[in-house]
Amino acid sequence: MPKKTRAHEQSVIDQLNDDDYAIAYLNAAIDEANEADDPRGILLALRRIAEAKGIGMTKLAKATEVNRQGMYKILSEQGNPEFLTLFMLFKALGLSFQVKKFEQHSQ
């Protein structure tokens, strides 16, 4: 898989300023995580949304009651946030959870 360019990354971040695009982007990351049984893409999507909205790690840390270093770790590939922290992170980004039935794809 080719590496993404810095211009591509910036383009994605620019588009994430639009709330509808950010929601669709996060939902796509959640769908991919469900298919791959790997939630790390969700954390990357949340980090990109925060960056696009100009919400720094310090502000996210305060909103989630996690220290700044902890927030960097949570939103890294090795991140493993507790549910309450994830809930508060969504809220700090102006997002909420919604549950839908998981549809397994036949292989």
mmCIF file with all atom_site columns, C-alpha atoms in Angstrom:
data_model
loop_
_atom_site.group_PDB
_atom_site.id
_atom_site.type_symbol
_atom_site.label_atom_id
_atom_site.label_alt_id
_atom_site.label_comp_id
_atom_site.label_asym_id
_atom_site.label_entity_id
_atom_site.label_seq_id
_atom_site.pdbx_PDB_ins_code
_atom_site.Cartn_x
_atom_site.Cartn_y
_atom_site.Cartn_z
_atom_site.occupancy
_atom_site.B_iso_or_equiv
_atom_site.pdbx_formal_charge
_atom_site.auth_seq_id
_atom_site.auth_comp_id
_atom_site.auth_asym_id
_atom_site.auth_atom_id
_atom_site.pdbx_PDB_model_num
ATOM 1   C CA . MET A 1 1   ? 0.000   0.000   0.000  1.00 0.00 ? 1   MET A CA 1
ATOM 2   C CA . PRO A 1 2   ? 1.511   3.377   -0.962 1.00 0.00 ? 2   PRO A CA 1
ATOM 3   C CA . LYS A 1 3   ? 2.299   5.883   1.765  1.00 0.00 ? 3   LYS A CA 1
ATOM 4   C CA . LYS A 1 4   ? -0.052  8.826   2.035  1.00 0.00 ? 4   LYS A CA 1
ATOM 5   C CA . THR A 1 5   ? 1.465   12.169  1.255  1.00 0.00 ? 5   THR A CA 1
ATOM 6   C CA . ARG A 1 6   ? 1.494   15.128  3.593  1.00 0.00 ? 6   ARG A CA 1
ATOM 7   C CA . ALA A 1 7   ? -0.784  16.929  1.104  1.00 0.00 ? 7   ALA A CA 1
ATOM 8   C CA . HIS A 1 8   ? -3.305  14.084  1.330  1.00 0.00 ? 8   HIS A CA 1
ATOM 9   C CA . GLU A 1 9   ? -3.190  14.165  5.133  1.00 0.00 ? 9   GLU A CA 1
ATOM 10  C CA . GLN A 1 10  ? -3.779  17.932  5.109  1.00 0.00 ? 10  GLN A CA 1
ATOM 11  C CA . SER A 1 11  ? -6.649  17.530  2.644  1.00 0.00 ? 11  SER A CA 1
ATOM 12  C CA . VAL A 1 12  ? -8.352  15.023  4.957  1.00 0.00 ? 12  VAL A CA 1
ATOM 13  C CA . ILE A 1 13  ? -7.872  17.324  7.948  1.00 0.00 ? 13  ILE A CA 1
ATOM 14  C CA . ASP A 1 14  ? -9.298  20.269  5.990  1.00 0.00 ? 14  ASP A CA 1
ATOM 15  C CA . GLN A 1 15  ? -12.395 18.248  5.062  1.00 0.00 ? 15  GLN A CA 1
ATOM 16  C CA . LEU A 1 16  ? -12.856 17.177  8.680  1.00 0.00 ? 16  LEU A CA 1
ATOM 17  C CA . ASN A 1 17  ? -13.761 20.770  9.541  1.00 0.00 ? 17  ASN A CA 1
ATOM 18  C CA . ASP A 1 18  ? -17.190 19.927  8.117  1.00 0.00 ? 18  ASP A CA 1
ATOM 19  C CA . ASP A 1 19  ? -19.229 18.194  10.850 1.00 0.00 ? 19  ASP A CA 1
ATOM 20  C CA . ASP A 1 20  ? -21.105 15.934  8.426  1.00 0.00 ? 20  ASP A CA 1
ATOM 21  C CA . TYR A 1 21  ? -17.848 14.834  6.808  1.00 0.00 ? 21  TYR A CA 1
ATOM 22  C CA . ALA A 1 22  ? -16.269 14.233  10.226 1.00 0.00 ? 22  ALA A CA 1
ATOM 23  C CA . ILE A 1 23  ? -19.212 12.052  11.262 1.00 0.00 ? 23  ILE A CA 1
ATOM 24  C CA . ALA A 1 24  ? -19.076 10.057  8.017  1.00 0.00 ? 24  ALA A CA 1
ATOM 25  C CA . TYR A 1 25  ? -15.295 9.695   8.419  1.00 0.00 ? 25  TYR A CA 1
ATOM 26  C CA . LEU A 1 26  ? -15.632 8.398   11.973 1.00 0.00 ? 26  LEU A CA 1
ATOM 27  C CA . ASN A 1 27  ? -18.455 6.025   11.006 1.00 0.00 ? 27  ASN A CA 1
ATOM 28  C CA . ALA A 1 28  ? -16.286 4.643   8.197  1.00 0.00 ? 28  ALA A CA 1
ATOM 29  C CA . ALA A 1 29  ? -13.442 4.110   10.688 1.00 0.00 ? 29  ALA A CA 1
ATOM 30  C CA . ILE A 1 30  ? -15.854 2.290   13.019 1.00 0.00 ? 30  ILE A CA 1
ATOM 31  C CA . ASP A 1 31  ? -17.128 0.101   10.169 1.00 0.00 ? 31  ASP A CA 1
ATOM 32  C CA . GLU A 1 32  ? -13.553 -0.772  9.176  1.00 0.00 ? 32  GLU A CA 1
ATOM 33  C CA . ALA A 1 33  ? -12.705 -1.553  12.801 1.00 0.00 ? 33  ALA A CA 1
ATOM 34  C CA . ASN A 1 34  ? -15.684 -3.903  13.027 1.00 0.00 ? 34  ASN A CA 1
ATOM 35  C CA . GLU A 1 35  ? -14.639 -5.730  9.874  1.00 0.00 ? 35  GLU A CA 1
ATOM 36  C CA . ALA A 1 36  ? -10.993 -6.008  10.918 1.00 0.00 ? 36  ALA A CA 1
ATOM 37  C CA . ASP A 1 37  ? -11.579 -6.558  14.651 1.00 0.00 ? 37  ASP A CA 1
ATOM 38  C CA . ASP A 1 38  ? -9.062  -3.753  15.182 1.00 0.00 ? 38  ASP A CA 1
ATOM 39  C CA . PRO A 1 39  ? -10.220 -0.473  16.779 1.00 0.00 ? 39  PRO A CA 1
ATOM 40  C CA . ARG A 1 40  ? -6.967  1.464   16.275 1.00 0.00 ? 40  ARG A CA 1
ATOM 41  C CA . GLY A 1 41  ? -8.340  3.280   13.222 1.00 0.00 ? 41  GLY A CA 1
ATOM 42  C CA . ILE A 1 42  ? -11.087 4.768   15.372 1.00 0.00 ? 42  ILE A CA 1
ATOM 43  C CA . LEU A 1 43  ? -8.515  6.383   17.643 1.00 0.00 ? 43  LEU A CA 1
ATOM 44  C CA . LEU A 1 44  ? -6.642  7.812   14.646 1.00 0.00 ? 44  LEU A CA 1
ATOM 45  C CA . ALA A 1 45  ? -9.916  9.187   13.258 1.00 0.00 ? 45  ALA A CA 1
ATOM 46  C CA . LEU A 1 46  ? -10.702 10.847  16.602 1.00 0.00 ? 46  LEU A CA 1
ATOM 47  C CA . ARG A 1 47  ? -7.224  12.369  16.709 1.00 0.00 ? 47  ARG A CA 1
ATOM 48  C CA . ARG A 1 48  ? -7.597  13.757  13.180 1.00 0.00 ? 48  ARG A CA 1
ATOM 49  C CA . ILE A 1 49  ? -11.035 15.194  13.987 1.00 0.00 ? 49  ILE A CA 1
ATOM 50  C CA . ALA A 1 50  ? -9.627  16.904  17.083 1.00 0.00 ? 50  ALA A CA 1
ATOM 51  C CA . GLU A 1 51  ? -6.749  18.315  15.030 1.00 0.00 ? 51  GLU A CA 1
ATOM 52  C CA . ALA A 1 52  ? -9.121  19.566  12.328 1.00 0.00 ? 52  ALA A CA 1
ATOM 53  C CA . LYS A 1 53  ? -11.317 21.282  14.901 1.00 0.00 ? 53  LYS A CA 1
ATOM 54  C CA . GLY A 1 54  ? -8.284  22.923  16.480 1.00 0.00 ? 54  GLY A CA 1
ATOM 55  C CA . ILE A 1 55  ? -8.858  21.119  19.765 1.00 0.00 ? 55  ILE A CA 1
ATOM 56  C CA . GLY A 1 56  ? -5.452  20.452  21.253 1.00 0.00 ? 56  GLY A CA 1
ATOM 57  C CA . MET A 1 57  ? -4.409  17.615  23.515 1.00 0.00 ? 57  MET A CA 1
ATOM 58  C CA . THR A 1 58  ? -4.414  19.926  26.531 1.00 0.00 ? 58  THR A CA 1
ATOM 59  C CA . LYS A 1 59  ? -8.079  20.806  26.027 1.00 0.00 ? 59  LYS A CA 1
ATOM 60  C CA . LEU A 1 60  ? -9.016  17.175  25.359 1.00 0.00 ? 60  LEU A CA 1
ATOM 61  C CA . ALA A 1 61  ? -7.100  16.084  28.442 1.00 0.00 ? 61  ALA A CA 1
ATOM 62  C CA . LYS A 1 62  ? -8.964  18.580  30.586 1.00 0.00 ? 62  LYS A CA 1
ATOM 63  C CA . ALA A 1 63  ? -12.350 17.563  29.155 1.00 0.00 ? 63  ALA A CA 1
ATOM 64  C CA . THR A 1 64  ? -11.658 13.874  29.731 1.00 0.00 ? 64  THR A CA 1
ATOM 65  C CA . GLU A 1 65  ? -9.883  14.270  33.078 1.00 0.00 ? 65  GLU A CA 1
ATOM 66  C CA . VAL A 1 66  ? -6.790  12.562  31.678 1.00 0.00 ? 66  VAL A CA 1
ATOM 67  C CA . ASN A 1 67  ? -3.374  14.203  31.716 1.00 0.00 ? 67  ASN A CA 1
ATOM 68  C CA . ARG A 1 68  ? -1.967  15.490  28.425 1.00 0.00 ? 68  ARG A CA 1
ATOM 69  C CA . GLN A 1 69  ? 0.573   12.666  28.075 1.00 0.00 ? 69  GLN A CA 1
ATOM 70  C CA . GLY A 1 70  ? -2.193  10.163  28.728 1.00 0.00 ? 70  GLY A CA 1
ATOM 71  C CA . MET A 1 71  ? -4.297  11.714  25.973 1.00 0.00 ? 71  MET A CA 1
ATOM 72  C CA . TYR A 1 72  ? -1.443  11.338  23.476 1.00 0.00 ? 72  TYR A CA 1
ATOM 73  C CA . LYS A 1 73  ? -1.142  7.683   24.486 1.00 0.00 ? 73  LYS A CA 1
ATOM 74  C CA . ILE A 1 74  ? -4.908  7.100   24.260 1.00 0.00 ? 74  ILE A CA 1
ATOM 75  C CA . LEU A 1 75  ? -5.013  8.474   20.713 1.00 0.00 ? 75  LEU A CA 1
ATOM 76  C CA . SER A 1 76  ? -1.966  6.510   19.568 1.00 0.00 ? 76  SER A CA 1
ATOM 77  C CA . GLU A 1 77  ? -1.914  3.119   17.841 1.00 0.00 ? 77  GLU A CA 1
ATOM 78  C CA . GLN A 1 78  ? -1.261  1.561   21.242 1.00 0.00 ? 78  GLN A CA 1
ATOM 79  C CA . GLY A 1 79  ? -4.164  3.424   22.830 1.00 0.00 ? 79  GLY A CA 1
ATOM 80  C CA . ASN A 1 80  ? -6.678  1.500   24.886 1.00 0.00 ? 80  ASN A CA 1
ATOM 81  C CA . PRO A 1 81  ? -9.006  4.037   26.491 1.00 0.00 ? 81  PRO A CA 1
ATOM 82  C CA . GLU A 1 82  ? -11.556 3.131   29.114 1.00 0.00 ? 82  GLU A CA 1
ATOM 83  C CA . PHE A 1 83  ? -15.157 3.498   27.985 1.00 0.00 ? 83  PHE A CA 1
ATOM 84  C CA . LEU A 1 84  ? -15.780 6.538   30.200 1.00 0.00 ? 84  LEU A CA 1
ATOM 85  C CA . THR A 1 85  ? -12.727 8.285   28.731 1.00 0.00 ? 85  THR A CA 1
ATOM 86  C CA . LEU A 1 86  ? -13.883 7.476   25.209 1.00 0.00 ? 86  LEU A CA 1
ATOM 87  C CA . PHE A 1 87  ? -17.381 8.748   26.036 1.00 0.00 ? 87  PHE A CA 1
ATOM 88  C CA . MET A 1 88  ? -15.963 12.019  27.372 1.00 0.00 ? 88  MET A CA 1
ATOM 89  C CA . LEU A 1 89  ? -13.654 12.317  24.346 1.00 0.00 ? 89  LEU A CA 1
ATOM 90  C CA . PHE A 1 90  ? -16.607 12.003  21.966 1.00 0.00 ? 90  PHE A CA 1
ATOM 91  C CA . LYS A 1 91  ? -18.466 14.657  23.952 1.00 0.00 ? 91  LYS A CA 1
ATOM 92  C CA . ALA A 1 92  ? -15.454 17.016  23.889 1.00 0.00 ? 92  ALA A CA 1
ATOM 93  C CA . LEU A 1 93  ? -15.436 16.687  20.082 1.00 0.00 ? 93  LEU A CA 1
ATOM 94  C CA . GLY A 1 94  ? -19.159 17.450  19.864 1.00 0.00 ? 94  GLY A CA 1
ATOM 95  C CA . LEU A 1 95  ? -19.999 13.837  18.998 1.00 0.00 ? 95  LEU A CA 1
ATOM 96  C CA . SER A 1 96  ? -22.181 11.159  20.575 1.00 0.00 ? 96  SER A CA 1
ATOM 97  C CA . PHE A 1 97  ? -22.489 7.397   20.439 1.00 0.00 ? 97  PHE A CA 1
ATOM 98  C CA . GLN A 1 98  ? -25.219 5.626   18.531 1.00 0.00 ? 98  GLN A CA 1
ATOM 99  C CA . VAL A 1 99  ? -25.800 1.898   18.593 1.00 0.00 ? 99  VAL A CA 1
ATOM 100 C CA . LYS A 1 100 ? -26.869 -0.172  15.623 1.00 0.00 ? 100 LYS A CA 1
ATOM 101 C CA . LYS A 1 101 ? -27.094 -3.883  15.006 1.00 0.00 ? 101 LYS A CA 1
ATOM 102 C CA . PHE A 1 102 ? -23.791 -5.429  13.993 1.00 0.00 ? 102 PHE A CA 1
ATOM 103 C CA . GLU A 1 103 ? -24.150 -7.120  10.627 1.00 0.00 ? 103 GLU A CA 1
ATOM 104 C CA . GLN A 1 104 ? -21.604 -9.843  10.086 1.00 0.00 ? 104 GLN A CA 1
ATOM 105 C CA . HIS A 1 105 ? -20.399 -10.303 6.540  1.00 0.00 ? 105 HIS A CA 1
ATOM 106 C CA . SER A 1 106 ? -20.295 -13.872 5.286  1.00 0.00 ? 106 SER A CA 1
ATOM 107 C CA . GLN A 1 107 ? -16.855 -15.024 4.265  1.00 0.00 ? 107 GLN A CA 1
#
